[in-house]
Coordinates of C-alpha atoms in Angstrom, one line a residue:
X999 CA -13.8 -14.1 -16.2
X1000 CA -17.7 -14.3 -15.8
X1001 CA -17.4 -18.3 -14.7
X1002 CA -14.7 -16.9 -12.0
X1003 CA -17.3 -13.8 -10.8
X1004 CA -20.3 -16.6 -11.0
X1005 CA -18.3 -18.9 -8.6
X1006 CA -17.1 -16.8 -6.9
X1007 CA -20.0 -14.6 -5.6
X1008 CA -21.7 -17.2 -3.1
X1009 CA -18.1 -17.6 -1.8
X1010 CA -18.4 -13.6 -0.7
X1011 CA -22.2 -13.1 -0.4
X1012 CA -22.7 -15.6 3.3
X1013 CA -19.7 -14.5 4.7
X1014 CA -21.3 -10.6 4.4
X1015 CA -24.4 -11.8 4.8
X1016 CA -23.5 -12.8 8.1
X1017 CA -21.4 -10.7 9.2
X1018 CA -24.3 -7.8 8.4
X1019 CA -26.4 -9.9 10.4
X1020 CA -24.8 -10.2 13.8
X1021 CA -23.9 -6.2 13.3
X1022 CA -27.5 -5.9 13.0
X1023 CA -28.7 -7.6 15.9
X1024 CA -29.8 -10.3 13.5
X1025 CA -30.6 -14.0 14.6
X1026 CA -28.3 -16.6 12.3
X1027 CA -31.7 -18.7 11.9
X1028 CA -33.0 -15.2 10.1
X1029 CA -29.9 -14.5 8.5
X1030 CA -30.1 -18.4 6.7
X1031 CA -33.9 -17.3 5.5
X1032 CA -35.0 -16.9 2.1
X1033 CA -36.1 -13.0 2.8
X1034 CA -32.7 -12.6 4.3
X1035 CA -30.7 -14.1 1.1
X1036 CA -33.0 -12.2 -1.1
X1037 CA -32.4 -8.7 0.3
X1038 CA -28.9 -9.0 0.6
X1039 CA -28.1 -10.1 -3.1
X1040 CA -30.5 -7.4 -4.0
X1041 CA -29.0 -4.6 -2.0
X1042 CA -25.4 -5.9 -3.4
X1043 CA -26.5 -5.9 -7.1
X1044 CA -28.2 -2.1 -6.6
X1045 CA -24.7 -0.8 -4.9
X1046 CA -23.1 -2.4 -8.4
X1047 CA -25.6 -1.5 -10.5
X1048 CA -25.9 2.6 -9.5
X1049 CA -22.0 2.2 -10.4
X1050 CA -20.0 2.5 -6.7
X1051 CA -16.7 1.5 -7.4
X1052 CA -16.5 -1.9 -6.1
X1053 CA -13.4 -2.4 -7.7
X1054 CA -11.4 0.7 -5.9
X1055 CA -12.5 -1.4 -2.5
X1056 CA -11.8 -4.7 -4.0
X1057 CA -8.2 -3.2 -4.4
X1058 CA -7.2 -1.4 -1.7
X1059 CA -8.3 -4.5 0.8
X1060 CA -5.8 -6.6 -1.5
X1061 CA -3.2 -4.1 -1.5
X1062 CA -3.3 -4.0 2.2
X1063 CA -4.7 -7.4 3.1
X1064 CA -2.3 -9.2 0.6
X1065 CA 1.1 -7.4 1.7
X1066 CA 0.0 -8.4 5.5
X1067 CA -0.9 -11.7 4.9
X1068 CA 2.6 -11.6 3.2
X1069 CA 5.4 -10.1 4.6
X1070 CA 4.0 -8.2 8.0
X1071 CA 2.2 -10.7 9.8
X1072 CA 5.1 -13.6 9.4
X1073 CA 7.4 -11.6 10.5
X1074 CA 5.3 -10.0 13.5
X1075 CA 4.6 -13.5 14.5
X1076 CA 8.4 -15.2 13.9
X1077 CA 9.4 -12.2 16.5
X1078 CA 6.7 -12.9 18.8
X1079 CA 7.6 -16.4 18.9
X1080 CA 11.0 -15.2 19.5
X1081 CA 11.1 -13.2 22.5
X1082 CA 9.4 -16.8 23.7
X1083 CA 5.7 -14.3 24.4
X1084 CA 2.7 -16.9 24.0
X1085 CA 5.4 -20.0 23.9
X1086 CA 6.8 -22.3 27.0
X1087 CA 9.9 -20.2 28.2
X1088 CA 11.8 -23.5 28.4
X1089 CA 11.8 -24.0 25.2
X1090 CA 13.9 -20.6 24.3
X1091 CA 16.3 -21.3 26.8
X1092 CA 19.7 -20.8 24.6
X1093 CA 18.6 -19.5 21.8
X1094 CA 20.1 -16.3 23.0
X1095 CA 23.5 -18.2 22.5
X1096 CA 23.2 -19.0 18.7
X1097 CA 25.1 -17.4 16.4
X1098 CA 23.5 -14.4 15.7
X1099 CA 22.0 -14.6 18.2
X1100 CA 18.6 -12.1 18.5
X1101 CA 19.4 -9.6 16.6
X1102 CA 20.6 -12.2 13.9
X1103 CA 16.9 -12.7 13.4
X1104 CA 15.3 -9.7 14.6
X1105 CA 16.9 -7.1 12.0
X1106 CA 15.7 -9.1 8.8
X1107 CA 11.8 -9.6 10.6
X1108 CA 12.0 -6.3 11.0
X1109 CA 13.1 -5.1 7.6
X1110 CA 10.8 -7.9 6.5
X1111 CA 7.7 -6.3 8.1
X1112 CA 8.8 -2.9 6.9
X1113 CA 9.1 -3.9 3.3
X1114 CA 5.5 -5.0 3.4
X1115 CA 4.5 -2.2 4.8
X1116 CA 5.8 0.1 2.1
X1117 CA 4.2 -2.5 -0.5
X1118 CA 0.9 -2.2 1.2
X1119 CA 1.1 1.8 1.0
X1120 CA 2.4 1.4 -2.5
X1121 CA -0.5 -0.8 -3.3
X1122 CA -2.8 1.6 -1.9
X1123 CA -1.3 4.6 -3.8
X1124 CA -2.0 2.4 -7.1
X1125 CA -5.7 1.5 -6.3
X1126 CA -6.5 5.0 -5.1
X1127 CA -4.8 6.8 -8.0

């Protein structure tokens, strides 16, 4: 587990690092700087080491994050792609004649999406709780 956490945390730490900087206002060419580096790996090991509970965050953004990346956003897109939104119209023409036609398809995207839904809320009652 320690190896995994080692690897791991440069993986995490640029991505926020950057992302803090252009909330801030912050140049990338300071972000990339040594002082920059230093103070945000020191302001993420005080937040772990006064004891926040990273791992109550860490959870509930996989509860949610994981059951959308899963089941909603698939499904969100497969219908999108459907009604022929975002795609050439052309290429939907008689679709509406197959068997099953739309609603073939759009009843199981849509239980599909709702399913991850209520895993995402259940996830979230499990981390919170």
């Amino acid at each position: 587990v320690g190896l995994t956490v080692l690897f791991e945390f440069p993986l995490l730490e640029r991505p926020f690092r950057l992302s803090a900087a252009e909330m801030l206002g912050i140049p990338a060419a300071t972000a990339s700087s040594t002082a920059f580096v230093t103070a945000s790996v020191a302001l993420l090991t005080a937040v772990a080491a006064v004891g926040f509970p990273l791992d109550s965050v860490s959870a509930l953004g996989g509860a949610t994050g994981g059951a959308l990346l899963t089941y909603v956003a698939p499904a969100l897109i497969a219908l999108r792609l459907r009604s022929g939104k975002g795609a050439d119209p052309d290429a939907n023409s008689g679709r509406e004649t197959d068997v099953g036609g739309w609603w073939g398809e759009l009843v199981p995207l849509t239980g599909l999406a709702v399913v991850g839904t209520l895993f995402a809320v259940l996830g979230v009652l499990e981390a919170s709780g």
